[in-house]
PDB file of C-alpha atoms and ligand atoms in Angstrom:
ATOM      1  CA  MET A 141      29.779 -57.252  22.948  1.00 77.00           C
ATOM      2  CA  PRO A 142      30.560 -60.189  25.580  1.00 84.00           C
ATOM      3  CA  GLU A 143      32.446 -62.798  24.372  1.00 87.00           C
ATOM      4  CA  LEU A 144      32.939 -66.241  25.417  1.00 92.00           C
ATOM      5  CA  PRO A 145      34.938 -65.494  28.275  1.00 92.00           C
ATOM      6  CA  GLU A 146      32.731 -62.642  29.511  1.00 90.00           C
ATOM      7  CA  VAL A 147      29.640 -65.144  29.189  1.00 92.00           C
ATOM      8  CA  GLU A 148      31.607 -67.932  30.837  1.00 93.00           C
ATOM      9  CA  THR A 149      32.110 -65.402  33.836  1.00 90.00           C
ATOM     10  CA  VAL A 150      28.271 -64.511  34.041  1.00 91.00           C
ATOM     11  CA  ARG A 151      27.614 -68.254  33.703  1.00 94.00           C
ATOM     12  CA  ARG A 152      30.010 -69.184  36.784  1.00 92.00           C
ATOM     13  CA  THR A 153      28.286 -66.348  38.790  1.00 90.00           C
ATOM     14  CA  LEU A 154      24.672 -67.208  37.885  1.00 93.00           C
ATOM     15  CA  ASN A 155      25.499 -70.706  38.768  1.00 92.00           C
ATOM     16  CA  ASN A 156      26.660 -69.730  42.097  1.00 90.00           C
ATOM     17  CA  LEU A 157      23.536 -67.650  42.860  1.00 91.00           C
ATOM     18  CA  ILE A 158      20.757 -69.346  41.631  1.00 94.00           C
ATOM     19  CA  LEU A 159      20.927 -72.902  41.038  1.00 96.00           C
ATOM     20  CA  ASN A 160      17.681 -75.090  42.326  1.00 97.00           C
ATOM     21  CA  LYS A 161      15.788 -71.675  42.624  1.00 97.00           C
ATOM     22  CA  GLU A 162      11.971 -72.788  41.455  1.00 98.00           C
ATOM     23  CA  ILE A 163      10.115 -69.990  39.185  1.00 98.00           C
ATOM     24  CA  ARG A 164       6.912 -69.005  40.705  1.00 98.00           C
ATOM     25  CA  ASP A 165       5.870 -66.147  37.160  1.00 97.00           C
ATOM     26  CA  ILE A 166       7.787 -64.483  34.364  1.00 97.00           C
ATOM     27  CA  ASP A 167       6.998 -60.962  33.257  1.00 97.00           C
ATOM     28  CA  VAL A 168       8.275 -60.226  29.178  1.00 97.00           C
ATOM     29  CA  TYR A 169       7.957 -56.700  28.022  1.00 97.00           C
ATOM     30  CA  TYR A 170       9.703 -57.328  25.204  1.00 96.00           C
ATOM     31  CA  ASP A 171       7.693 -60.367  23.410  1.00 95.00           C
ATOM     32  CA  ARG A 172      10.356 -59.752  20.213  1.00 95.00           C
ATOM     33  CA  MET A 173      13.203 -61.589  22.589  1.00 95.00           C
ATOM     34  CA  ILE A 174      11.796 -64.960  22.736  1.00 96.00           C
ATOM     35  CA  ARG A 175      11.627 -66.300  19.662  1.00 92.00           C
ATOM     36  CA  THR A 176      10.996 -69.932  19.641  1.00 86.00           C
ATOM     37  CA  ASN A 177       7.630 -69.312  21.651  1.00 92.00           C
ATOM     38  CA  THR A 178       4.784 -67.050  22.166  1.00 95.00           C
ATOM     39  CA  THR A 179       4.769 -64.975  25.619  1.00 96.00           C
ATOM     40  CA  LYS A 180       2.568 -67.125  26.816  1.00 96.00           C
ATOM     41  CA  GLU A 181       4.113 -70.451  26.070  1.00 97.00           C
ATOM     42  CA  PHE A 182       7.300 -68.865  27.290  1.00 97.00           C
ATOM     43  CA  LYS A 183       5.597 -68.535  30.749  1.00 97.00           C
ATOM     44  CA  ASP A 184       3.360 -72.115  30.812  1.00 97.00           C
ATOM     45  CA  ILE A 185       6.743 -73.973  29.814  1.00 97.00           C
ATOM     46  CA  LEU A 186       8.742 -72.068  32.584  1.00 97.00           C
ATOM     47  CA  GLU A 187       6.840 -71.498  35.487  1.00 97.00           C
ATOM     48  CA  ASN A 188       7.003 -74.041  38.026  1.00 97.00           C
ATOM     49  CA  ARG A 189      10.409 -75.279  37.243  1.00 98.00           C
ATOM     50  CA  VAL A 190      13.277 -75.487  38.516  1.00 98.00           C
ATOM     51  CA  LEU A 191      16.586 -74.384  37.541  1.00 98.00           C
ATOM     52  CA  LYS A 192      18.983 -77.786  37.671  1.00 97.00           C
ATOM     53  CA  ASP A 193      22.388 -76.300  35.734  1.00 97.00           C
ATOM     54  CA  ILE A 194      23.910 -73.424  33.810  1.00 97.00           C
ATOM     55  CA  GLY A 195      25.638 -74.631  31.017  1.00 97.00           C
ATOM     56  CA  ARG A 196      26.947 -72.517  28.000  1.00 96.00           C
ATOM     57  CA  TYR A 197      28.262 -73.218  24.479  1.00 97.00           C
ATOM     58  CA  GLY A 198      30.289 -70.856  22.596  1.00 94.00           C
ATOM     59  CA  LYS A 199      28.550 -67.274  23.518  1.00 93.00           C
ATOM     60  CA  TYR A 200      25.201 -68.696  24.504  1.00 96.00           C
ATOM     61  CA  LEU A 201      23.804 -69.047  28.216  1.00 97.00           C
ATOM     62  CA  LEU A 202      22.582 -72.296  28.848  1.00 98.00           C
ATOM     63  CA  PHE A 203      19.782 -72.393  31.745  1.00 98.00           C
ATOM     64  CA  HIS A 204      18.883 -76.266  32.046  1.00 98.00           C
ATOM     65  CA  PHE A 205      15.631 -77.388  33.446  1.00 97.00           C
ATOM     66  CA  ASP A 206      14.119 -81.372  33.279  1.00 95.00           C
ATOM     67  CA  GLU A 207      13.961 -81.871  29.777  1.00 96.00           C
ATOM     68  CA  ILE A 208      14.200 -78.090  28.219  1.00 97.00           C
ATOM     69  CA  THR A 209      16.929 -75.441  28.104  1.00 98.00           C
ATOM     70  CA  LEU A 210      16.353 -71.742  27.690  1.00 98.00           C
ATOM     71  CA  VAL A 211      19.107 -70.832  25.289  1.00 97.00           C
ATOM     72  CA  SER A 212      20.195 -66.958  26.139  1.00 97.00           C
ATOM     73  CA  HIS A 213      22.403 -64.825  23.701  1.00 96.00           C
ATOM     74  CA  LEU A 214      23.394 -61.728  25.119  1.00 93.00           C
ATOM     75  CA  ARG A 215      23.811 -59.889  21.816  1.00 91.00           C
ATOM     76  CA  MET A 216      25.651 -56.436  22.161  1.00 87.00           C
ATOM     77  CA  GLU A 217      24.565 -55.088  26.237  1.00 87.00           C
ATOM     78  CA  GLY A 218      22.385 -58.269  27.343  1.00 92.00           C
ATOM     79  CA  LYS A 219      23.157 -58.732  31.383  1.00 91.00           C
ATOM     80  CA  TYR A 220      21.472 -60.589  34.313  1.00 93.00           C
ATOM     81  CA  PHE A 221      20.840 -58.937  37.935  1.00 92.00           C
ATOM     82  CA  ILE A 222      19.754 -61.174  40.627  1.00 92.00           C
ATOM     83  CA  LYS A 223      17.675 -58.326  42.597  1.00 92.00           C
ATOM     84  CA  ASP A 224      14.977 -58.632  45.347  1.00 93.00           C
ATOM     85  CA  LEU A 225      11.251 -58.800  44.355  1.00 93.00           C
ATOM     86  CA  ASP A 226      10.393 -55.384  45.485  1.00 92.00           C
ATOM     87  CA  MET A 227      13.068 -53.285  43.559  1.00 93.00           C
ATOM     88  CA  PRO A 228      11.264 -51.154  41.319  1.00 95.00           C
ATOM     89  CA  LYS A 229      11.448 -52.272  37.706  1.00 95.00           C
ATOM     90  CA  GLU A 230      14.721 -50.538  35.725  1.00 93.00           C
ATOM     91  CA  LYS A 231      13.722 -49.178  31.967  1.00 94.00           C
ATOM     92  CA  HIS A 232      15.968 -52.013  30.042  1.00 95.00           C
ATOM     93  CA  GLU A 233      15.137 -54.672  32.489  1.00 96.00           C
ATOM     94  CA  HIS A 234      12.852 -56.858  29.798  1.00 97.00           C
ATOM     95  CA  VAL A 235      12.624 -59.827  31.193  1.00 97.00           C
ATOM     96  CA  ILE A 236      11.600 -60.650  34.789  1.00 97.00           C
ATOM     97  CA  PHE A 237      11.939 -63.979  36.460  1.00 98.00           C
ATOM     98  CA  TYR A 238      10.568 -64.133  39.816  1.00 98.00           C
ATOM     99  CA  PHE A 239      11.560 -67.479  41.879  1.00 97.00           C
ATOM    100  CA  LYS A 240       9.563 -68.753  45.043  1.00 97.00           C
ATOM    101  CA  ASP A 241      12.416 -67.456  47.790  1.00 96.00           C
ATOM    102  CA  GLY A 242      11.472 -64.112  46.836  1.00 95.00           C
ATOM    103  CA  THR A 243      14.203 -62.861  44.779  1.00 95.00           C
ATOM    104  CA  THR A 244      14.072 -62.012  41.005  1.00 96.00           C
ATOM    105  CA  LEU A 245      16.842 -62.585  38.356  1.00 96.00           C
ATOM    106  CA  ARG A 246      15.963 -60.131  35.393  1.00 95.00           C
ATOM    107  CA  TYR A 247      17.185 -59.848  31.754  1.00 96.00           C
ATOM    108  CA  HIS A 248      18.365 -55.819  30.859  1.00 94.00           C
ATOM    109  CA  ASP A 249      19.606 -55.196  28.163  1.00 93.00           C
ATOM    110  CA  THR A 250      19.660 -51.474  26.606  1.00 92.00           C
ATOM    111  CA  ARG A 251      20.019 -52.586  22.606  1.00 92.00           C
ATOM    112  CA  LYS A 252      16.809 -55.185  22.637  1.00 94.00           C
ATOM    113  CA  PHE A 253      19.430 -57.622  20.649  1.00 95.00           C
ATOM    114  CA  GLY A 254      19.278 -60.092  22.597  1.00 96.00           C
ATOM    115  CA  THR A 255      17.499 -63.689  22.323  1.00 97.00           C
ATOM    116  CA  MET A 256      15.599 -66.323  24.726  1.00 97.00           C
ATOM    117  CA  ASP A 257      14.555 -69.788  22.959  1.00 96.00           C
ATOM    118  CA  ILE A 258      13.636 -72.530  24.362  1.00 97.00           C
ATOM    119  CA  VAL A 259      14.880 -75.761  23.473  1.00 96.00           C
ATOM    120  CA  LYS A 260      14.305 -79.396  24.171  1.00 97.00           C
ATOM    121  CA  THR A 261      17.932 -80.627  25.791  1.00 97.00           C
ATOM    122  CA  LYS A 262      18.440 -83.241  23.441  1.00 97.00           C
ATOM    123  CA  ASP A 263      17.982 -81.190  20.531  1.00 96.00           C
ATOM    124  CA  LEU A 264      19.781 -78.476  21.044  1.00 96.00           C
ATOM    125  CA  PHE A 265      22.229 -79.271  18.445  1.00 95.00           C
ATOM    126  CA  LYS A 266      20.058 -80.391  16.269  1.00 94.00           C
ATOM    127  CA  GLU A 267      17.999 -78.294  13.283  1.00 90.00           C
ATOM    128  CA  ASN A 268      16.110 -75.584  14.639  1.00 88.00           C
ATOM    129  CA  SER A 269      18.508 -74.616  17.457  1.00 94.00           C
ATOM    130  CA  PRO A 270      20.330 -71.585  17.860  1.00 94.00           C
ATOM    131  CA  LEU A 271      23.222 -73.581  18.156  1.00 96.00           C
ATOM    132  CA  SER A 272      22.727 -75.818  15.097  1.00 95.00           C
ATOM    133  CA  ASN A 273      25.304 -74.405  13.235  1.00 93.00           C
ATOM    134  CA  LEU A 274      27.794 -73.991  15.652  1.00 96.00           C
ATOM    135  CA  GLY A 275      31.450 -74.991  15.332  1.00 96.00           C
ATOM    136  CA  LEU A 276      33.306 -76.465  17.694  1.00 97.00           C
ATOM    137  CA  GLU A 277      34.844 -74.654  21.087  1.00 96.00           C
ATOM    138  CA  PRO A 278      38.345 -73.816  20.483  1.00 95.00           C
ATOM    139  CA  PHE A 279      38.506 -76.210  23.773  1.00 93.00           C
ATOM    140  CA  ASP A 280      37.339 -79.353  22.394  1.00 95.00           C
ATOM    141  CA  GLU A 281      39.600 -82.029  21.600  1.00 94.00           C
ATOM    142  CA  LYS A 282      38.384 -82.720  17.926  1.00 97.00           C
ATOM    143  CA  ALA A 283      39.340 -79.373  17.103  1.00 96.00           C
ATOM    144  CA  ASN A 284      42.501 -80.022  15.927  1.00 97.00           C
ATOM    145  CA  LEU A 285      44.858 -79.543  12.302  1.00 97.00           C
ATOM    146  CA  THR A 286      42.292 -81.894  10.508  1.00 97.00           C
ATOM    147  CA  TYR A 287      39.077 -79.760  11.656  1.00 97.00           C
ATOM    148  CA  LEU A 288      40.184 -76.400  10.582  1.00 96.00           C
ATOM    149  CA  LYS A 289      41.478 -77.861   7.356  1.00 96.00           C
ATOM    150  CA  HIS A 290      38.015 -79.426   6.651  1.00 95.00           C
ATOM    151  CA  LYS A 291      36.586 -75.911   7.551  1.00 94.00           C
ATOM    152  CA  ILE A 292      38.412 -73.774   5.491  1.00 93.00           C
ATOM    153  CA  LYS A 293      38.594 -76.124   2.034  1.00 89.00           C
ATOM    154  CA  ASN A 294      39.113 -73.514  -0.764  1.00 87.00           C
ATOM    155  CA  ARG A 295      37.920 -70.644   1.088  1.00 93.00           C
ATOM    156  CA  LYS A 296      40.345 -67.692   0.566  1.00 93.00           C
ATOM    157  CA  THR A 297      38.630 -65.089   3.239  1.00 96.00           C
ATOM    158  CA  PRO A 298      41.293 -63.090   5.809  1.00 97.00           C
ATOM    159  CA  VAL A 299      42.135 -65.269   8.339  1.00 97.00           C
ATOM    160  CA  LYS A 300      40.290 -62.550  10.796  1.00 98.00           C
ATOM    161  CA  GLY A 301      36.914 -63.543   9.016  1.00 97.00           C
ATOM    162  CA  LEU A 302      37.721 -67.056   9.438  1.00 97.00           C
ATOM    163  CA  LEU A 303      37.901 -66.593  13.478  1.00 97.00           C
ATOM    164  CA  LEU A 304      34.976 -64.412  13.786  1.00 96.00           C
ATOM    165  CA  ASP A 305      32.638 -67.344  11.447  1.00 96.00           C
ATOM    166  CA  GLN A 306      31.223 -68.943  14.629  1.00 95.00           C
ATOM    167  CA  SER A 307      30.837 -71.815  12.486  1.00 96.00           C
ATOM    168  CA  VAL A 308      34.466 -72.936  12.166  1.00 97.00           C
ATOM    169  CA  LEU A 309      35.001 -72.194  15.873  1.00 96.00           C
ATOM    170  CA  THR A 310      32.649 -70.745  18.198  1.00 95.00           C
ATOM    171  CA  GLY A 311      33.331 -68.389  20.943  1.00 90.00           C
ATOM    172  CA  LEU A 312      36.076 -66.271  19.788  1.00 93.00           C
ATOM    173  CA  GLY A 313      34.773 -61.943  18.856  1.00 92.00           C
ATOM    174  CA  ASN A 314      36.587 -59.233  17.668  1.00 94.00           C
ATOM    175  CA  ILE A 315      38.809 -58.616  20.697  1.00 93.00           C
ATOM    176  CA  TYR A 316      40.230 -62.371  20.986  1.00 95.00           C
ATOM    177  CA  VAL A 317      40.839 -62.874  17.254  1.00 97.00           C
ATOM    178  CA  ASP A 318      43.228 -59.692  17.147  1.00 98.00           C
ATOM    179  CA  GLU A 319      44.598 -60.950  19.830  1.00 98.00           C
ATOM    180  CA  VAL A 320      44.982 -64.768  19.046  1.00 98.00           C
ATOM    181  CA  ILE A 321      46.097 -63.579  15.722  1.00 98.00           C
ATOM    182  CA  PHE A 322      48.959 -60.958  17.141  1.00 98.00           C
ATOM    183  CA  LEU A 323      50.104 -64.349  19.137  1.00 98.00           C
ATOM    184  CA  SER A 324      50.451 -66.376  15.745  1.00 98.00           C
ATOM    185  CA  ASN A 325      52.407 -63.632  14.405  1.00 97.00           C
ATOM    186  CA  LEU A 326      49.913 -63.215  11.392  1.00 98.00           C
ATOM    187  CA  HIS A 327      48.421 -60.160   9.626  1.00 98.00           C
ATOM    188  CA  PRO A 328      45.208 -60.543   9.652  1.00 98.00           C
ATOM    189  CA  GLU A 329      44.253 -59.948   6.161  1.00 97.00           C
ATOM    190  CA  THR A 330      46.376 -62.994   5.173  1.00 97.00           C
ATOM    191  CA  PRO A 331      43.851 -65.117   3.043  1.00 96.00           C
ATOM    192  CA  VAL A 332      43.397 -68.716   5.034  1.00 96.00           C
ATOM    193  CA  ASN A 333      44.641 -70.532   2.256  1.00 94.00           C
ATOM    194  CA  LEU A 334      47.921 -69.608   2.748  1.00 94.00           C
ATOM    195  CA  LEU A 335      48.196 -70.809   6.129  1.00 95.00           C
ATOM    196  CA  THR A 336      50.469 -73.708   6.907  1.00 96.00           C
ATOM    197  CA  ASP A 337      49.581 -76.540   9.127  1.00 97.00           C
ATOM    198  CA  ASN A 338      52.148 -74.785  11.726  1.00 97.00           C
ATOM    199  CA  ASP A 339      50.155 -71.354  11.433  1.00 97.00           C
ATOM    200  CA  LEU A 340      46.514 -73.218  12.332  1.00 97.00           C
ATOM    201  CA  GLU A 341      48.060 -75.357  14.875  1.00 97.00           C
ATOM    202  CA  ASN A 342      49.481 -71.900  16.578  1.00 97.00           C
ATOM    203  CA  ILE A 343      45.915 -70.286  15.931  1.00 98.00           C
ATOM    204  CA  LEU A 344      44.399 -73.421  17.975  1.00 97.00           C
ATOM    205  CA  GLU A 345      46.551 -73.158  20.856  1.00 97.00           C
ATOM    206  CA  ASN A 346      46.496 -69.575  21.182  1.00 98.00           C
ATOM    207  CA  SER A 347      42.699 -69.799  21.366  1.00 97.00           C
ATOM    208  CA  MET A 348      42.974 -71.596  23.642  1.00 96.00           C
ATOM    209  CA  LYS A 349      45.046 -70.078  25.660  1.00 96.00           C
ATOM    210  CA  VAL A 350      43.930 -66.596  25.270  1.00 95.00           C
ATOM    211  CA  LEU A 351      40.504 -68.002  26.010  1.00 95.00           C
ATOM    212  CA  ASN A 352      41.910 -69.947  28.986  1.00 95.00           C
ATOM    213  CA  LYS A 353      43.542 -67.141  30.311  1.00 94.00           C
ATOM    214  CA  ALA A 354      40.545 -64.385  30.139  1.00 93.00           C
ATOM    215  CA  ILE A 355      37.750 -66.956  31.942  1.00 92.00           C
ATOM    216  CA  SER A 356      40.574 -66.604  34.632  1.00 91.00           C
ATOM    217  CA  LEU A 357      40.743 -63.275  35.004  1.00 89.00           C
ATOM    218  CA  GLY A 358      36.947 -62.780  34.392  1.00 84.00           C
ATOM    219  CA  GLY A 359      36.612 -61.638  31.186  1.00 85.00           C
ATOM    220  CA  THR A 360      37.736 -58.381  29.517  1.00 81.00           C
ATOM    221  CA  THR A 361      35.795 -54.929  30.764  1.00 77.00           C
ATOM    222  CA  ILE A 362      35.965 -52.405  28.232  1.00 66.00           C
ATOM    223  CA  ARG A 363      34.024 -49.511  27.503  1.00 53.00           C
ATOM    224  CA  SER A 364      31.306 -51.415  25.559  1.00 48.00           C
ATOM    225  CA  TYR A 365      30.712 -54.111  28.061  1.00 53.00           C
ATOM    226  CA  THR A 366      30.508 -54.671  31.575  1.00 56.00           C
ATOM    227  CA  SER A 367      28.929 -57.455  33.291  1.00 58.00           C
ATOM    228  CA  SER A 368      26.645 -56.739  36.308  1.00 64.00           C
ATOM    229  CA  LEU A 369      27.200 -59.322  38.756  1.00 70.00           C
ATOM    230  CA  GLY A 370      29.506 -57.364  40.971  1.00 66.00           C
ATOM    231  CA  VAL A 371      32.736 -59.088  38.396  1.00 69.00           C
ATOM    232  CA  THR A 372      35.013 -56.859  37.075  1.00 76.00           C
ATOM    233  CA  GLY A 373      36.838 -58.566  34.060  1.00 82.00           C
ATOM    234  CA  ARG A 374      40.755 -58.068  34.440  1.00 84.00           C
ATOM    235  CA  PHE A 375      42.143 -59.312  30.804  1.00 88.00           C
ATOM    236  CA  GLN A 376      42.527 -55.856  29.732  1.00 87.00           C
ATOM    237  CA  ASN A 377      45.479 -55.451  31.157  1.00 88.00           C
ATOM    238  CA  GLU A 378      47.007 -58.297  29.581  1.00 92.00           C
ATOM    239  CA  LEU A 379      46.134 -57.306  25.696  1.00 95.00           C
ATOM    240  CA  TYR A 380      48.467 -57.191  23.056  1.00 97.00           C
ATOM    241  CA  VAL A 381      46.838 -55.049  20.679  1.00 97.00           C
ATOM    242  CA  HIS A 382      43.304 -54.508  21.065  1.00 95.00           C
ATOM    243  CA  MET A 383      42.144 -51.278  22.165  1.00 93.00           C
ATOM    244  CA  ARG A 384      45.612 -50.516  21.946  1.00 96.00           C
ATOM    245  CA  LYS A 385      45.714 -48.344  18.823  1.00 97.00           C
ATOM    246  CA  ASP A 386      49.096 -45.872  19.426  1.00 97.00           C
ATOM    247  CA  GLU A 387      50.104 -47.660  22.045  1.00 97.00           C
ATOM    248  CA  GLU A 388      53.980 -49.423  22.246  1.00 98.00           C
ATOM    249  CA  CYS A 389      53.936 -53.315  20.981  1.00 98.00           C
ATOM    250  CA  LYS A 390      54.742 -55.483  24.810  1.00 98.00           C
ATOM    251  CA  ILE A 391      57.064 -57.503  22.374  1.00 97.00           C
ATOM    252  CA  CYS A 392      58.787 -54.956  19.657  1.00 97.00           C
ATOM    253  CA  HIS A 393      57.633 -51.279  20.878  1.00 98.00           C
ATOM    254  CA  THR A 394      56.340 -50.266  17.393  1.00 98.00           C
ATOM    255  CA  LYS A 395      53.548 -48.174  17.436  1.00 98.00           C
ATOM    256  CA  ILE A 396      50.155 -50.354  17.615  1.00 98.00           C
ATOM    257  CA  GLU A 397      47.805 -49.933  14.457  1.00 98.00           C
ATOM    258  CA  LYS A 398      44.536 -49.842  13.702  1.00 98.00           C
ATOM    259  CA  ILE A 399      43.307 -50.913  10.029  1.00 98.00           C
ATOM    260  CA  LYS A 400      39.749 -52.599   9.036  1.00 98.00           C
ATOM    261  CA  VAL A 401      39.359 -55.540   8.169  1.00 97.00           C
ATOM    262  CA  VAL A 402      36.485 -57.896   6.807  1.00 96.00           C
ATOM    263  CA  GLY A 403      34.398 -54.308   8.374  1.00 96.00           C
ATOM    264  CA  ARG A 404      35.709 -54.608  12.016  1.00 96.00           C
ATOM    265  CA  GLY A 405      38.532 -52.430  13.236  1.00 97.00           C
ATOM    266  CA  THR A 406      41.375 -54.696  13.724  1.00 98.00           C
ATOM    267  CA  TYR A 407      44.539 -53.840  16.110  1.00 98.00           C
ATOM    268  CA  ILE A 408      48.087 -54.687  14.817  1.00 98.00           C
ATOM    269  CA  CYS A 409      51.868 -54.164  15.493  1.00 98.00           C
ATOM    270  CA  PRO A 410      53.076 -54.051  11.765  1.00 97.00           C
ATOM    271  CA  ASN A 411      56.716 -54.737  12.799  1.00 97.00           C
ATOM    272  CA  CYS A 412      55.409 -58.791  14.556  1.00 97.00           C
ATOM    273  CA  GLN A 413      52.575 -59.288  12.071  1.00 97.00           C
ATOM    274  CA  ILE A 414      53.833 -58.994   8.198  1.00 87.00           C
ATOM    275  CA  SER A 415      51.794 -59.754   5.512  1.00 81.00           C
ATOM    276  CA  LYS A 416      52.316 -62.886   3.459  1.00 75.00           C
ATOM    277  CA  MET A 417      50.774 -61.475   0.324  1.00 71.00           C
TER     278      MET A 417
HETATM  279 ZN1   ZN B 148      55.466 -55.874  17.850  1.00 92.54          ZN
END
């Protein structure tokens, strides 16, 4: 599943390839992917518009046109391909944007979980927008200790659950949450009400560090997701615990274990990550 660094990698690549292109036509082969509009409205709104910028918030890609934004979430397996007009349609291409210059942008999704919404750009963070309930990105300077404590209030959820909750911090998924918790020397089952200010500061700092490093390496390429635009992420080589069951901890040489926390496969070093309970 693509997380913030992989989506950011897709964003940067697309920004280099399709900016300022004008949409001539759109084919939608799976109507349910378009959530806020009928397929006809979706086409009517976007056709003849010029793509002005591609942004990102958390794991959402934001295709900005004048006044409106197409909000795209890749979910489990969504990918974009840029192909020439005459390339045949593949089975899992569900939305094809035809540009006036003869190229196409194709949304490919084997699981069909991805979504597309059209939102007025000025209302991107307002009610009814898919972004309305998201928390701050870890890079945001407002994402500080006060913010995190306010979000935790009296919750007793395991720290892993807190960091997966996109309404607290947005952009971290299973891979990066495991890494952030390891680097913060915490056990993933630690109830968040037991975290000290110092633990929370570490979490914030490590979230930023891990995401920035992953972005700089083009994301993580593991069997669950590969980007489609010719970019192979290299962060998998930097992972301390995630997907490293039975391998040695890079710090203390203890064998990494895989456990389940909040229903998710979770990798820990049982020596570096001692439970506070
Ligand atoms: Zn260790």
